[in-house]
XYZ file of C-alpha atoms in Angstrom:
232
model
C 130.476 125.675 111.341
C 130.740 124.463 114.930
C 127.021 125.153 115.382
C 126.251 122.956 112.384
C 128.401 120.138 113.747
C 126.592 120.359 117.072
C 123.237 120.316 115.287
C 124.124 117.201 113.297
C 125.455 115.459 116.414
C 122.226 116.193 118.276
C 120.177 114.983 115.312
C 122.114 111.703 115.342
C 121.261 110.927 118.973
C 117.682 109.632 118.322
C 118.996 107.361 115.555
C 121.681 105.977 117.843
C 119.105 105.311 120.578
C 116.854 103.575 118.027
C 119.693 101.269 116.988
C 120.329 100.319 120.623
C 116.639 99.620 121.218
C 116.440 97.407 118.135
C 119.652 95.560 118.998
C 118.892 94.861 122.661
C 115.099 94.735 122.985
C 113.580 93.552 119.700
C 113.688 89.832 119.023
C 113.460 88.462 115.514
C 112.093 85.005 114.729
C 114.348 83.229 112.213
C 112.716 81.119 109.493
C 112.275 77.545 110.644
C 113.277 75.949 107.334
C 116.349 78.062 106.727
C 116.956 80.163 103.626
C 114.700 79.520 100.655
C 115.564 80.100 97.020
C 113.781 83.110 95.610
C 111.883 82.387 92.410
C 109.834 84.891 90.442
C 107.286 82.169 89.699
C 106.656 81.720 93.434
C 104.902 85.086 93.531
C 101.289 84.840 92.493
C 99.109 86.833 90.131
C 98.048 89.287 92.836
C 101.638 90.319 93.522
C 102.301 90.991 89.849
C 99.074 92.962 89.467
C 99.932 95.074 92.511
C 103.310 95.855 91.006
C 101.746 96.849 87.690
C 99.212 99.082 89.444
C 101.901 100.681 91.563
C 104.228 101.208 88.598
C 101.499 103.020 86.685
C 100.679 105.116 89.717
C 104.322 105.909 90.502
C 105.058 107.067 86.954
C 102.537 109.854 87.461
C 103.292 110.567 91.103
C 105.655 113.527 91.004
C 107.304 115.293 93.932
C 105.107 117.413 96.212
C 107.379 120.308 95.224
C 105.243 120.668 92.102
C 102.219 121.371 94.301
C 104.133 124.079 96.123
C 105.430 125.480 92.836
C 101.883 125.578 91.498
C 100.819 127.686 94.468
C 103.553 130.176 93.636
C 102.206 130.491 90.079
C 98.871 131.448 91.666
C 100.588 134.286 93.558
C 100.528 132.625 96.976
C 102.912 134.325 99.367
C 106.151 132.412 99.873
C 105.749 132.591 103.650
C 102.446 130.689 103.408
C 104.007 127.625 101.736
C 105.194 125.998 105.020
C 101.640 126.294 106.363
C 100.313 124.073 103.581
C 103.115 121.583 104.143
C 102.117 121.508 107.814
C 98.496 120.825 106.822
C 99.695 117.966 104.636
C 101.850 116.489 107.417
C 99.094 116.638 110.039
C 96.576 115.103 107.657
C 98.970 112.300 106.699
C 99.606 111.482 110.360
C 95.922 111.362 111.263
C 94.814 109.368 108.232
C 97.672 106.890 108.559
C 96.220 105.623 111.852
C 92.586 105.789 110.706
C 93.249 104.054 107.392
C 95.230 101.323 109.123
C 92.238 100.522 111.322
C 89.895 100.587 108.325
C 92.212 98.285 106.360
C 92.204 95.786 109.241
C 88.444 95.933 109.772
C 87.273 96.144 106.163
C 89.529 95.816 103.138
C 93.089 96.711 102.194
C 92.048 97.231 98.602
C 89.232 99.560 99.640
C 91.652 101.779 101.570
C 94.052 101.866 98.621
C 91.175 102.818 96.318
C 90.082 105.600 98.692
C 93.684 106.844 98.796
C 93.762 106.889 95.010
C 90.504 108.850 95.009
C 91.990 111.392 97.423
C 94.912 111.905 95.052
C 92.450 112.195 92.150
C 90.661 114.934 94.084
C 93.948 116.815 94.475
C 94.733 116.507 90.778
C 91.250 117.574 89.695
C 91.405 120.557 92.024
C 94.690 121.783 90.604
C 93.495 121.184 87.028
C 90.007 122.682 87.099
C 89.920 125.323 89.847
C 91.092 128.488 88.066
C 91.869 130.610 91.099
C 92.789 128.816 94.304
C 91.808 130.471 97.561
C 93.737 129.812 100.750
C 90.857 127.611 101.967
C 90.708 125.563 98.761
C 94.469 125.083 98.821
C 94.270 123.954 102.439
C 91.604 121.369 101.560
C 93.656 120.067 98.633
C 96.756 119.682 100.794
C 94.679 117.920 103.461
C 93.465 115.534 100.741
C 97.050 115.010 99.667
C 97.931 114.115 103.254
C 94.978 111.718 103.419
C 96.256 110.038 100.285
C 99.807 109.657 101.577
C 98.720 108.540 105.026
C 96.184 106.046 103.720
C 98.152 104.446 100.924
C 101.311 103.179 102.612
C 99.948 100.968 105.437
C 97.263 99.340 103.291
C 99.542 98.806 100.291
C 102.342 97.378 102.449
C 99.940 94.927 104.094
C 98.421 93.861 100.777
C 101.833 93.311 99.172
C 102.962 91.186 102.123
C 99.776 89.138 101.997
C 100.099 88.540 98.257
C 103.499 86.874 98.685
C 104.426 83.445 100.091
C 104.957 83.592 103.851
C 108.652 82.693 103.559
C 109.325 85.459 101.003
C 107.410 88.454 102.341
C 110.492 90.560 103.049
C 111.762 89.826 99.540
C 108.373 90.738 98.107
C 108.397 94.092 99.870
C 111.952 94.675 98.677
C 111.002 93.952 95.061
C 107.908 96.124 95.355
C 109.877 99.081 96.749
C 112.630 98.648 94.169
C 110.179 98.782 91.265
C 108.400 101.713 92.879
C 111.690 103.585 93.177
C 112.650 102.851 89.568
C 109.298 104.231 88.393
C 109.585 107.268 90.661
C 112.991 108.219 89.223
C 111.639 109.550 85.902
C 108.287 110.715 87.318
C 109.343 114.184 88.478
C 111.652 114.641 85.484
C 108.751 113.845 83.153
C 106.488 116.161 85.135
C 109.041 118.948 84.711
C 109.178 118.413 80.957
C 105.394 118.463 80.715
C 105.284 121.634 82.819
C 107.871 123.405 80.635
C 106.450 122.387 77.252
C 102.692 122.152 77.847
C 101.916 124.299 80.884
C 101.549 123.974 84.624
C 98.463 121.741 84.508
C 100.008 119.175 82.135
C 101.756 117.109 84.877
C 98.478 116.899 86.787
C 96.576 115.718 83.712
C 99.209 113.062 82.988
C 99.173 111.934 86.628
C 95.391 111.633 86.512
C 95.580 109.440 83.416
C 98.141 107.134 85.029
C 96.063 107.024 88.203
C 92.981 105.888 86.275
C 94.967 103.041 84.714
C 96.383 102.066 88.126
C 92.863 102.136 89.584
C 91.536 99.644 87.034
C 94.458 97.248 87.543
C 93.958 97.454 91.314
C 90.459 96.023 91.015
C 91.857 92.905 89.371
C 93.662 92.136 92.639
C 92.009 89.686 95.017
C 92.668 89.915 98.739
C 93.985 86.813 100.508
C 93.876 88.107 104.053
C 91.956 85.204 105.534
C 94.387 82.683 104.030
C 97.315 84.652 105.402
C 95.810 84.686 108.881
C 95.417 80.922 108.780
C 99.100 80.561 107.779
C 100.212 82.773 110.661
C 97.981 80.932 113.126
């Protein structure tokens, strides 16, 4: 028990240092006009379309535990599971930086679409490849990492740019709230589909939701240049 207490105390040290750094060294710029009243009508069409796309996507985006569970049904050794999680983590880290640069240089929406395609590749692999080899599984988990690493920075930037400049934090809060509400039933639904219709059923459902999210995404128009002018 004492060892666990020591472990938790040590784990808390980086968080405590982070709080001190934020408090003493990071300066925030307060809004010049004071607090503004939040109105749903102040958010434009792009923001609503992004939320719809993300809700559809999130309803089919189950926990990565289902990927690991699927490997076990294919008789992968339990000791190999952490290796695939490591592949996912490394891929997500690498693609997060690369996709951020691509989103800045090209298009946020393009990066989101590529991230969706990476997730589609994972789903198709788990649906249609009858016997996964260790190499195929490694590629699929690398694709999963590319999806996770690519989606967040581009989606966060696009959501912020689709909202009025004085309400960007609120827009991100609303976006994350709706995403969380959609994610709540996603894994539960995936579990039901798995139990009643087989191990590939959650992947098929996720693919269908992803296709719908993909089409809604292409109704979104980027406003990056306008946002830059506002900031300047």
